Coordinates of C-alpha atoms and ligand atoms in Angstrom, one line a residue:
M1 CA 146.7 218.7 178.4
E2 CA 145.2 215.5 179.9
V3 CA 145.7 211.8 179.1
E4 CA 143.4 209.3 180.8
G5 CA 142.7 211.7 183.6
E6 CA 146.4 212.3 184.4
E7 CA 148.0 215.7 184.5
I8 CA 150.8 216.0 182.0
A9 CA 153.6 218.5 181.6
E10 CA 154.0 219.6 178.1
L11 CA 157.6 220.4 177.4
L12 CA 158.2 220.9 173.7
K13 CA 155.7 221.5 170.9
S14 CA 156.3 220.5 167.4
V15 CA 160.0 219.5 167.6
E16 CA 162.0 217.2 165.4
V17 CA 162.8 213.8 166.9
G18 CA 164.6 211.4 164.6
G19 CA 163.3 213.3 161.5
K20 CA 159.7 213.2 162.7
E21 CA 157.6 216.0 164.1
C22 CA 156.6 215.4 167.7
D23 CA 155.2 216.9 170.8
V24 CA 157.2 216.0 173.9
F25 CA 155.7 215.8 177.3
I26 CA 156.1 214.1 180.7
H27 CA 153.3 211.7 181.7
N28 CA 153.3 209.3 184.6
G29 CA 157.1 209.5 185.1
N30 CA 157.8 208.9 181.4
L31 CA 159.3 211.2 178.8
T32 CA 156.7 210.8 176.1
F33 CA 157.0 211.5 172.3
Q34 CA 153.8 211.9 170.4
R35 CA 154.2 211.8 166.7
L36 CA 152.2 214.5 164.9
T37 CA 150.4 212.8 162.0
H38 CA 147.5 214.1 159.9
D39 CA 145.0 211.7 161.5
G40 CA 146.8 211.6 164.9
T41 CA 146.7 207.8 165.0
K42 CA 150.4 207.1 166.0
P43 CA 150.7 205.7 169.6
P44 CA 153.2 207.6 171.7
T45 CA 156.7 206.3 172.4
Y46 CA 158.1 206.9 175.9
I47 CA 161.2 206.6 178.0
P48 CA 160.8 206.1 181.8
L49 CA 162.6 209.0 183.5
N50 CA 164.6 206.5 185.6
R51 CA 166.0 205.0 182.4
I52 CA 167.3 208.3 181.2
L53 CA 171.1 208.4 181.7
A54 CA 171.8 211.9 180.5
I55 CA 170.7 214.7 178.3
K56 CA 173.3 216.7 176.4
P57 CA 173.4 219.5 173.8
C58 CA 175.1 218.3 170.7
E59 CA 176.4 219.4 167.4
S60 CA 174.4 218.2 164.4
S61 CA 176.5 216.7 161.6
G62 CA 176.0 214.3 158.7
K63 CA 172.6 212.7 158.5
R64 CA 171.4 214.5 161.6
A65 CA 172.2 217.9 160.2
T66 CA 170.4 217.1 157.0
L67 CA 167.3 216.0 158.9
A68 CA 167.4 219.2 161.0
R69 CA 167.8 221.4 157.9
K70 CA 164.8 219.7 156.2
F71 CA 162.8 220.1 159.4
S72 CA 163.7 223.8 159.8
K73 CA 162.9 224.5 156.1
K74 CA 159.5 222.8 156.4
N75 CA 158.7 224.8 159.5
G76 CA 160.2 228.0 158.4
V77 CA 162.5 228.4 161.4
E78 CA 166.2 229.0 161.6
I79 CA 167.9 226.1 163.5
T80 CA 171.5 226.5 164.6
Q81 CA 173.6 223.6 165.7
S82 CA 173.3 224.4 169.4
H83 CA 169.5 223.8 169.3
S84 CA 170.1 220.0 168.9
L85 CA 170.3 217.7 171.9
K86 CA 170.6 214.1 172.7
V87 CA 168.7 212.1 175.3
Y88 CA 170.7 209.0 176.4
S89 CA 168.6 206.2 177.8
T90 CA 168.7 202.5 178.4
R91 CA 166.7 199.8 176.8
I92 CA 166.7 196.0 177.4
S93 CA 167.4 193.7 174.5
R94 CA 165.6 190.3 174.1
S95 CA 168.8 188.6 175.5
G96 CA 168.4 190.6 178.7
K97 CA 171.4 192.8 178.0
W98 CA 171.0 196.6 178.6
K99 CA 171.8 198.9 175.7
L100 CA 172.5 202.6 175.5
C101 CA 170.1 204.4 173.3
K102 CA 170.4 207.9 171.8
H103 CA 167.3 210.0 170.9
S104 CA 168.2 213.2 169.0
I105 CA 165.9 216.2 169.3
T106 CA 166.1 219.4 167.4
C107 CA 164.4 222.3 169.0
S108 CA 163.3 225.5 167.3
S109 CA 165.1 227.9 169.6
Q110 CA 168.1 228.0 171.9
E111 CA 165.8 228.8 174.8
D112 CA 163.6 225.8 174.2
S113 CA 166.6 223.5 174.1
Q114 CA 168.1 224.9 177.4
N115 CA 164.8 224.8 179.2
F116 CA 164.3 221.2 178.1
I117 CA 167.7 220.1 179.3
E118 CA 167.1 221.9 182.6
Y119 CA 163.6 220.5 183.1
I120 CA 164.7 216.9 182.4
N121 CA 167.8 217.2 184.6
N122 CA 165.7 218.4 187.5
A123 CA 163.0 215.8 186.9
I124 CA 165.7 213.0 186.9
K125 CA 167.3 214.4 190.1
E126 CA 163.9 214.5 191.8
Y127 CA 162.8 211.1 190.5
V128 CA 166.2 209.4 191.0
S129 CA 167.8 210.4 194.2
S130 CA 170.4 207.6 194.6
R131 CA 172.6 207.9 191.5
P132 CA 176.3 207.8 192.4
K133 CA 178.4 210.9 192.1
H134 CA 181.9 209.6 192.8
L135 CA 183.0 206.0 192.5
M136 CA 186.2 204.3 193.3
I137 CA 187.0 201.8 190.5
L138 CA 189.3 198.9 191.3
I139 CA 190.4 197.0 188.2
N140 CA 191.8 193.5 188.5
P141 CA 193.9 193.1 185.4
R142 CA 194.5 189.3 186.1
G143 CA 190.9 188.1 186.4
G144 CA 189.3 185.9 183.7
K145 CA 190.9 186.4 180.3
K146 CA 193.1 189.2 181.9
N147 CA 191.3 191.9 180.0
G148 CA 189.8 193.9 182.9
E149 CA 191.4 197.1 181.9
Y150 CA 190.3 196.8 178.3
I151 CA 186.7 196.0 179.3
Y152 CA 186.6 199.0 181.6
R153 CA 188.0 201.4 179.0
K154 CA 185.9 200.1 176.1
Y155 CA 182.5 199.4 177.7
A156 CA 182.3 201.3 181.0
A157 CA 184.3 204.6 181.1
H158 CA 182.2 206.5 178.5
I159 CA 179.0 205.6 180.3
F160 CA 180.2 207.1 183.6
N161 CA 181.4 210.1 181.6
L162 CA 178.0 210.6 180.0
A163 CA 176.2 210.2 183.3
D164 CA 178.6 212.8 185.0
V165 CA 179.8 210.2 187.5
K166 CA 183.3 211.1 188.7
T167 CA 185.6 208.1 188.9
S168 CA 188.9 207.4 190.6
V169 CA 190.4 204.4 188.8
F170 CA 193.0 202.1 190.3
V171 CA 194.5 199.1 188.5
T172 CA 195.8 196.6 191.0
S173 CA 199.3 195.4 190.6
H174 CA 199.1 192.4 193.0
S175 CA 196.6 190.3 194.8
D176 CA 195.2 192.0 198.0
Q177 CA 195.9 195.5 196.8
A178 CA 192.2 196.2 196.5
R179 CA 191.8 195.2 200.1
D180 CA 194.7 197.4 201.3
Q181 CA 193.3 200.3 199.3
I182 CA 189.9 200.0 201.0
L183 CA 191.3 199.5 204.5
E184 CA 193.8 202.4 204.3
Q185 CA 192.3 205.1 202.0
D186 CA 190.0 207.9 203.0
L187 CA 186.7 206.8 201.5
S188 CA 184.5 209.7 202.6
A189 CA 184.4 211.2 199.1
Y190 CA 182.9 208.1 197.5
D191 CA 179.4 206.8 197.1
G192 CA 180.5 203.3 196.1
I193 CA 183.3 201.0 195.2
I194 CA 183.2 199.2 191.9
G195 CA 185.3 196.1 191.1
V196 CA 186.2 195.2 187.5
G197 CA 186.9 191.5 187.7
G198 CA 185.4 188.3 188.8
D199 CA 183.7 186.9 191.9
G200 CA 187.1 186.9 193.7
T201 CA 187.5 190.7 193.2
I202 CA 184.0 191.6 194.5
N203 CA 184.7 189.3 197.5
E204 CA 187.9 191.0 198.3
I205 CA 186.2 194.3 198.1
V206 CA 183.2 193.2 200.3
N207 CA 185.5 191.5 202.9
A208 CA 187.7 194.7 203.2
L209 CA 184.7 197.0 203.4
L210 CA 183.0 194.9 206.0
A211 CA 186.2 194.6 208.0
R212 CA 186.7 198.3 208.0
T213 CA 183.0 199.1 208.9
Q214 CA 182.9 196.7 211.8
N215 CA 186.3 197.9 213.0
E216 CA 185.1 201.5 212.9
A217 CA 182.0 200.5 214.8
G218 CA 184.2 198.8 217.5
L219 CA 182.5 195.4 217.0
D220 CA 184.1 192.0 217.8
V221 CA 183.9 190.3 214.5
D222 CA 185.2 187.0 216.0
D223 CA 181.9 186.6 217.9
P224 CA 179.6 184.7 215.6
E225 CA 176.6 186.2 217.4
V226 CA 177.5 189.8 216.7
T227 CA 175.0 191.9 214.7
L228 CA 177.1 193.5 212.0
V229 CA 176.8 197.0 210.8
R230 CA 175.9 197.8 207.1
P231 CA 178.6 199.8 205.3
K232 CA 177.5 203.2 204.0
L233 CA 179.2 202.7 200.7
K234 CA 177.5 200.5 198.0
V235 CA 179.5 198.1 196.0
G236 CA 179.3 197.2 192.3
I237 CA 180.9 194.8 189.9
I238 CA 181.7 195.0 186.2
P239 CA 182.2 191.5 185.0
A240 CA 185.7 190.6 183.9
G241 CA 186.3 187.3 185.6
S242 CA 186.0 183.6 184.7
T243 CA 182.6 182.7 186.3
D244 CA 181.0 186.0 187.3
A245 CA 178.2 184.2 189.2
I246 CA 177.4 187.2 191.4
V247 CA 176.9 189.5 188.4
F248 CA 174.8 186.8 186.7
D249 CA 172.6 186.4 189.7
T250 CA 172.1 190.1 190.3
T251 CA 171.6 191.3 186.7
G252 CA 170.5 188.2 184.9
V253 CA 173.4 188.4 182.4
S254 CA 177.1 188.7 182.5
D255 CA 177.7 191.9 180.5
P256 CA 179.9 194.9 181.3
V257 CA 177.5 197.4 179.6
T258 CA 174.5 196.2 181.5
S259 CA 176.3 196.3 184.8
T260 CA 177.7 199.8 184.1
L261 CA 174.3 201.2 183.1
Q262 CA 172.7 199.8 186.3
I263 CA 175.5 201.3 188.4
A264 CA 175.4 204.7 186.7
Q265 CA 171.6 204.8 187.1
G266 CA 171.9 203.9 190.8
F267 CA 169.8 200.8 190.9
T268 CA 170.4 199.0 194.2
V269 CA 169.6 195.6 195.7
G270 CA 170.3 194.4 199.2
L271 CA 172.5 191.3 199.3
D272 CA 172.7 188.7 202.1
V273 CA 176.2 188.0 203.4
C274 CA 177.4 185.0 205.5
S275 CA 180.0 185.3 208.2
V276 CA 182.0 182.1 208.5
H277 CA 183.7 181.3 211.8
H278 CA 185.9 178.5 213.0
S279 CA 186.4 178.1 216.8
N280 CA 185.2 181.7 217.5
Y281 CA 187.5 183.1 214.9
L282 CA 186.2 184.9 211.7
L283 CA 187.5 183.1 208.6
R284 CA 185.8 185.4 206.0
Y285 CA 182.5 186.8 204.7
T286 CA 181.0 185.0 201.7
L287 CA 178.5 186.4 199.2
A288 CA 177.4 183.5 197.0
F289 CA 178.4 180.0 197.8
L290 CA 179.9 177.7 200.4
G291 CA 180.8 174.1 199.5
Y292 CA 182.2 171.2 201.4
G293 CA 183.2 167.9 199.9
F294 CA 183.2 167.9 196.1
F295 CA 183.3 171.6 195.5
G296 CA 185.9 172.2 198.3
D297 CA 188.1 169.4 196.8
V298 CA 187.8 170.7 193.3
V299 CA 189.0 174.2 194.2
K300 CA 191.9 172.7 196.3
E301 CA 192.9 170.3 193.5
S302 CA 192.6 173.0 190.8
E303 CA 195.4 174.9 192.5
K304 CA 197.8 172.3 191.3
F305 CA 196.8 173.1 187.7
R306 CA 196.8 176.9 187.9
W307 CA 198.9 177.1 184.8
M308 CA 195.9 175.8 182.8
G309 CA 193.8 178.9 183.4
P310 CA 190.0 178.5 183.8
N311 CA 190.2 175.0 182.4
R312 CA 191.9 173.8 185.6
Y313 CA 188.4 173.5 187.2
S314 CA 187.2 171.0 184.6
L315 CA 190.3 168.8 185.0
A316 CA 190.1 169.0 188.8
G317 CA 186.4 168.3 188.7
F318 CA 186.9 165.2 186.5
L319 CA 189.6 163.8 188.9
K320 CA 187.5 164.4 191.9
Y321 CA 184.4 163.0 190.3
M322 CA 186.4 159.8 189.5
R323 CA 187.5 159.5 193.1
N324 CA 183.9 159.9 194.3
Q325 CA 184.7 160.6 198.0
S326 CA 182.3 161.3 200.8
Y327 CA 182.8 162.7 204.2
H328 CA 181.3 162.2 207.7
G329 CA 179.9 165.0 209.7
V330 CA 177.0 166.6 211.5
V331 CA 175.2 169.5 210.0
S332 CA 173.1 171.6 212.5
Y333 CA 171.0 174.3 211.2
L334 CA 168.4 176.9 212.2
P335 CA 165.5 176.5 209.8
N336 CA 163.8 179.5 208.3
D337 CA 160.6 180.1 210.2
D338 CA 159.0 182.2 207.4
H339 CA 157.0 179.7 205.4
S340 CA 156.0 182.1 202.7
H341 CA 159.0 181.0 200.6
S342 CA 161.0 177.8 200.2
P343 CA 163.6 176.2 197.9
W344 CA 160.8 174.5 196.1
D345 CA 159.2 177.7 194.9
S346 CA 158.7 178.0 191.1
E347 CA 158.9 181.8 191.4
V348 CA 162.6 182.8 191.4
C349 CA 164.1 186.0 192.7
R350 CA 163.6 188.9 190.3
A351 CA 163.9 192.7 190.2
G352 CA 161.4 194.0 192.7
C353 CA 161.1 190.5 194.4
P354 CA 158.4 190.7 197.0
V355 CA 160.2 188.3 199.4
C356 CA 163.4 190.4 199.5
K357 CA 161.4 193.6 199.6
E358 CA 159.5 192.5 202.6
K359 CA 162.7 191.4 204.4
G360 CA 164.7 194.5 203.8
E361 CA 162.1 196.9 202.6
Y362 CA 164.5 197.8 199.8
S363 CA 163.3 198.9 196.5
P364 CA 165.3 198.1 193.4
T365 CA 164.0 201.2 191.7
P366 CA 166.2 204.2 192.4
A367 CA 163.3 206.5 193.1
T368 CA 162.8 205.3 196.6
V369 CA 166.1 203.9 197.7
T370 CA 167.4 205.5 200.9
D371 CA 170.5 204.7 202.9
D372 CA 168.6 203.8 206.0
I373 CA 166.8 200.7 204.9
N374 CA 164.5 199.5 207.5
I375 CA 165.5 196.0 208.3
K376 CA 164.0 194.3 211.4
V377 CA 166.8 193.7 214.0
E378 CA 165.7 190.1 214.4
D379 CA 166.3 189.5 210.7
L380 CA 169.8 190.8 210.7
C381 CA 171.5 187.8 212.3
P382 CA 170.1 184.7 214.1
S383 CA 170.8 184.9 217.8
E384 CA 171.0 182.9 221.0
K385 CA 167.3 183.0 221.6
D386 CA 166.9 180.7 218.6
V387 CA 168.9 178.0 220.4
E388 CA 166.0 175.6 221.0
K389 CA 165.1 175.6 217.3
W390 CA 168.3 174.2 215.9
E391 CA 168.0 170.8 214.1
S392 CA 170.7 168.5 212.9
K393 CA 171.5 165.8 210.4
H394 CA 174.3 163.3 210.7
G395 CA 175.7 161.1 208.0
E396 CA 178.1 160.8 205.1
F397 CA 178.0 163.4 202.4
N398 CA 179.5 163.7 198.9
A399 CA 178.8 167.4 199.1
I400 CA 177.4 170.0 201.4
N401 CA 176.5 173.1 199.4
A402 CA 175.1 176.4 200.7
A403 CA 173.6 178.7 198.1
I404 CA 173.3 182.3 199.3
L405 CA 172.3 183.3 195.8
S406 CA 170.9 180.8 193.2
C407 CA 174.5 180.5 191.8
T408 CA 173.3 180.2 188.3
S409 CA 175.7 181.2 185.5
V410 CA 176.2 180.6 181.8
K411 CA 178.0 177.3 182.7
A412 CA 175.5 176.3 185.4
P413 CA 172.0 177.4 184.3
G414 CA 170.4 175.0 186.8
G415 CA 172.1 176.8 189.6
V416 CA 172.8 175.3 193.0
S417 CA 169.3 176.3 194.3
R418 CA 167.4 178.1 191.7
A419 CA 164.8 179.6 194.1
A420 CA 167.4 181.1 196.4
H421 CA 166.9 184.9 197.0
L422 CA 169.3 187.8 196.9
G423 CA 168.1 189.2 200.2
N424 CA 165.8 186.9 202.2
G425 CA 168.2 186.5 205.2
C426 CA 168.6 182.8 204.4
V427 CA 170.8 180.3 202.6
D428 CA 169.6 177.1 200.9
L429 CA 171.6 174.3 202.5
V430 CA 171.9 171.4 200.1
L431 CA 173.0 168.0 201.5
V432 CA 174.1 165.6 198.8
R433 CA 174.2 162.3 200.7
R434 CA 176.8 159.6 200.0
C435 CA 175.9 158.2 196.5
S436 CA 177.3 156.4 193.6
R437 CA 179.3 158.0 190.8
L438 CA 176.3 157.7 188.4
Q439 CA 174.0 159.4 190.9
Y440 CA 176.5 162.2 191.4
L441 CA 176.8 162.6 187.7
R442 CA 173.0 163.0 187.5
Y443 CA 173.2 165.7 190.2
M444 CA 176.0 167.6 188.3
L445 CA 174.2 167.3 185.0
R446 CA 171.1 168.9 186.4
I447 CA 173.1 171.9 187.5
A448 CA 174.9 172.1 184.1
L449 CA 171.8 171.4 181.9
N450 CA 169.2 173.6 183.5
G451 CA 167.4 170.7 185.4
N452 CA 166.4 170.7 189.0
P453 CA 169.3 169.4 191.0
L454 CA 167.3 169.3 194.2
D455 CA 164.7 166.8 192.9
L456 CA 166.8 163.6 193.5
N457 CA 166.3 161.1 196.3
F458 CA 169.9 161.4 197.7
V459 CA 169.7 165.2 197.8
E460 CA 168.0 167.2 200.7
V461 CA 167.5 170.9 200.9
Q462 CA 166.7 173.2 203.8
R463 CA 166.3 177.0 203.8
V464 CA 168.2 178.1 206.9
K465 CA 169.2 181.2 208.8
A466 CA 172.4 179.7 210.2
F467 CA 174.3 176.4 210.1
K468 CA 177.2 174.7 211.6
F469 CA 179.2 171.7 210.4
Q470 CA 181.3 169.4 212.5
T471 CA 183.3 166.5 211.2
T472 CA 182.7 163.2 212.9
H473 CA 184.9 160.1 212.7
P474 CA 183.7 157.2 210.5
G475 CA 182.8 155.4 213.8
P476 CA 180.4 152.5 213.5
P477 CA 180.5 150.1 210.6
R478 CA 178.8 151.3 207.4
S479 CA 175.6 149.4 207.8
D480 CA 175.1 151.0 211.3
V481 CA 175.6 154.5 209.9
E482 CA 173.2 153.8 207.1
Q483 CA 170.6 152.5 209.5
C484 CA 171.2 155.5 211.7
S485 CA 170.9 158.1 208.8
E486 CA 167.9 156.3 207.3
A487 CA 166.2 156.1 210.7
T488 CA 166.8 159.9 211.1
A489 CA 165.5 160.5 207.7
A490 CA 162.4 158.3 208.2
D491 CA 161.7 159.9 211.6
S492 CA 161.8 163.4 210.0
G493 CA 159.5 162.3 207.2
D494 CA 162.2 162.7 204.5
V495 CA 162.6 160.3 201.6
V496 CA 164.8 157.4 202.4
Y497 CA 167.2 156.5 199.6
V498 CA 169.3 153.4 199.1
P499 CA 172.6 154.2 197.3
R500 CA 173.6 151.5 194.9
R501 CA 177.3 151.9 194.4
Q502 CA 178.6 154.1 197.1
A503 CA 181.4 156.6 197.5
S504 CA 184.6 155.9 199.4
V505 CA 184.7 157.7 202.8
S506 CA 187.6 160.0 203.5
S507 CA 188.5 161.8 206.6
T508 CA 187.9 165.5 205.9
S509 CA 187.5 167.9 203.0
S510 CA 187.9 171.7 202.9
W511 CA 185.4 174.4 202.4
N512 CA 185.1 176.4 199.2
L513 CA 184.1 179.8 200.3
D514 CA 183.2 181.8 197.2
G515 CA 186.2 180.1 195.5
E516 CA 188.7 180.6 198.4
I517 CA 189.8 177.5 200.3
A518 CA 189.3 177.2 204.0
E519 CA 191.2 174.2 205.4
Q520 CA 189.1 174.2 208.7
P521 CA 186.2 171.8 208.1
D522 CA 184.3 172.7 211.3
I523 CA 182.6 176.0 210.7
D524 CA 179.8 178.2 212.1
V525 CA 177.9 180.2 209.4
R526 CA 175.4 183.1 210.1
V527 CA 173.4 184.8 207.4
H528 CA 173.3 188.6 207.7
C529 CA 170.2 189.9 205.9
Q530 CA 171.0 192.4 203.2
L531 CA 174.2 193.5 204.8
I532 CA 175.6 194.8 201.6
Q533 CA 173.9 197.2 199.1
L534 CA 175.0 196.3 195.5
F535 CA 174.5 198.4 192.5
A536 CA 172.2 196.2 190.3
L537 CA 168.6 195.9 189.5
G538 CA 168.1 192.1 190.0
P539 CA 167.3 189.8 187.1
E540 CA 164.4 191.0 185.0
V541 CA 161.6 189.1 183.5
H542 CA 161.7 189.5 179.7
D543 CA 158.7 190.1 177.7
S544 CA 159.0 189.1 174.1
K545 CA 156.2 191.5 173.0
P546 CA 157.3 194.8 171.5
S547 CA 157.2 197.6 174.0
P548 CA 156.4 201.3 173.4
F549 CA 159.4 201.9 175.6
S550 CA 162.1 201.5 173.0
C551 CA 164.7 203.4 171.1
F552 CA 162.9 206.2 169.1
R553 CA 164.1 206.0 165.6
Ligands
ATP1 N1 197.2 192.5 189.8 C1 196.9 191.3 190.3 N2 197.7 190.3 190.1 C2 197.4 189.0 190.5 N3 196.3 188.7 191.2 C3 195.4 189.7 191.4 C4 195.7 191.1 190.9 N4 194.6 191.8 191.2 C5 193.7 191.0 191.9 N5 194.2 189.8 192.0 C6 193.6 188.6 192.6 O1 193.0 187.8 191.6 C7 192.1 186.9 192.2 C8 191.1 186.3 191.2 O2 190.4 187.3 190.5 P1 188.9 187.2 190.1 O3 188.1 186.4 191.0 O4 188.4 188.6 189.8 O5 189.0 186.5 188.7 P2 188.6 185.0 188.3 O6 189.0 184.0 189.4 O7 189.1 184.7 186.9 O8 187.0 185.1 188.2 P3 185.8 184.3 189.0 O9 186.1 184.5 190.4 O10 184.6 185.0 188.5 O11 185.9 182.9 188.5 C9 191.4 187.8 193.3 O12 191.2 187.1 194.5 C10 192.4 189.0 193.5 O13 192.9 189.1 194.8

């Protein structure tokens, strides 16, 4: 059989699919159903093989049994229950959430049914080499609305069961237990570690996994220049936290079913990680965001209102906004030398993003993912040889934000830097210069209301491979400082802004490192290109047009 010049493998002839008579074949990596009509005009429906989660024999009952009986009567064949099977696949809804679909097929003989199951299972294995076989699941029962366990049992467990992924489930009983588990357990049986919780949970997992990997490799993690080793195990996250920014950035939605389906189907993206040092001492690794000034203060202040739950951030944010503080310091950074992408790009990072692909040569489709991703050594971590290229900016800042990911979420659709990439080996360093309350409000509203927070004259952005921050004393009178910063800005060709009502200057703030507070303001940050492999596809572009790849009904 041939379609548009392509060889196709015919699997089943004249079988019943959803009460309709079809031929079933594989064409171009798709399981294709061709409805048999008198005039043969129905277009085929297909399921890409990499979207098939499982295929199982099943017992026909109820409506399904009636349809099968009708079909067998019409075709004059005896159909027993064991000749029915179900193909479980995924489809993407208009909202971007992934759904599990069932396609029931009734074959005319036991042999046909078994051959079909065998053929599809082999095709999936061949086509999709990187599906996990055994996962460690770490559930944080205290994250978000404290329903991590419920979310896992209701939305995730049956998907892993269907996909024949073995799971070892641990529910943490206290903070840091996930870390201890990763540091102390024998991990050789696992393909990946999945956190059920929020950003804090995945951070704890990644920090522990990186610590263990570097320790086993005998590396000095306190050396900011060290080239870190990529862990063999992949990580994943099923959202059950308050913000879930990392899940949102890597799947496009915050939905436990979407995340579980992407994990079970072995989709993988390479994620950049920042190492954060203070005085040649490793503070921690961060995955999404670093913020000094406003966002550091908010997290610190919010600790006083922990009893309020997630609302504590709104109250702390309001109090800090009213105080409108700014901080002195020098930011030095190593600019990205690859000018093919910048924070001003209108194209955002997506599944199959060419920028990330080129950097890490990873493919988000499971067919070609291998453990040995070919990353150029010079991309892994900026080194001493880059010394001469460092640049710096001095001044007073309301906020210094570094976006490793775009940091978009349901609450912040504008993100911190919408064009930031998952795995380009860079962070977008956003400097919010000393400004009035009203100006800062405009900045925040653009993050919250899907505007562009970078397009303001008191905000500067640089795409960098590394940066350092050092506090400076208020020093010269304000007019001198302004002259100095404006002169620097003018020299470098940047827009000069004149703040109307300015912030009050305080001594130092703290860093918000993915939601954790670091009291040391002077830090040294290096970006490690795609150091972690995360089970996710990357946000997808949605097409509102109906697709032939859909649930076959
Ligand atoms: N059993 C537990 N009891 C108390 N704390 C725990 C427990 N298990 C984990 N934790 C800690 O809870 C912290 C916060 O969890 P997590 O980040 O997942 O939720 P969240 O803060 O609500 O979500 P988000 O970070 O997305 O805003 C983690 O740093 C983790 O160490």
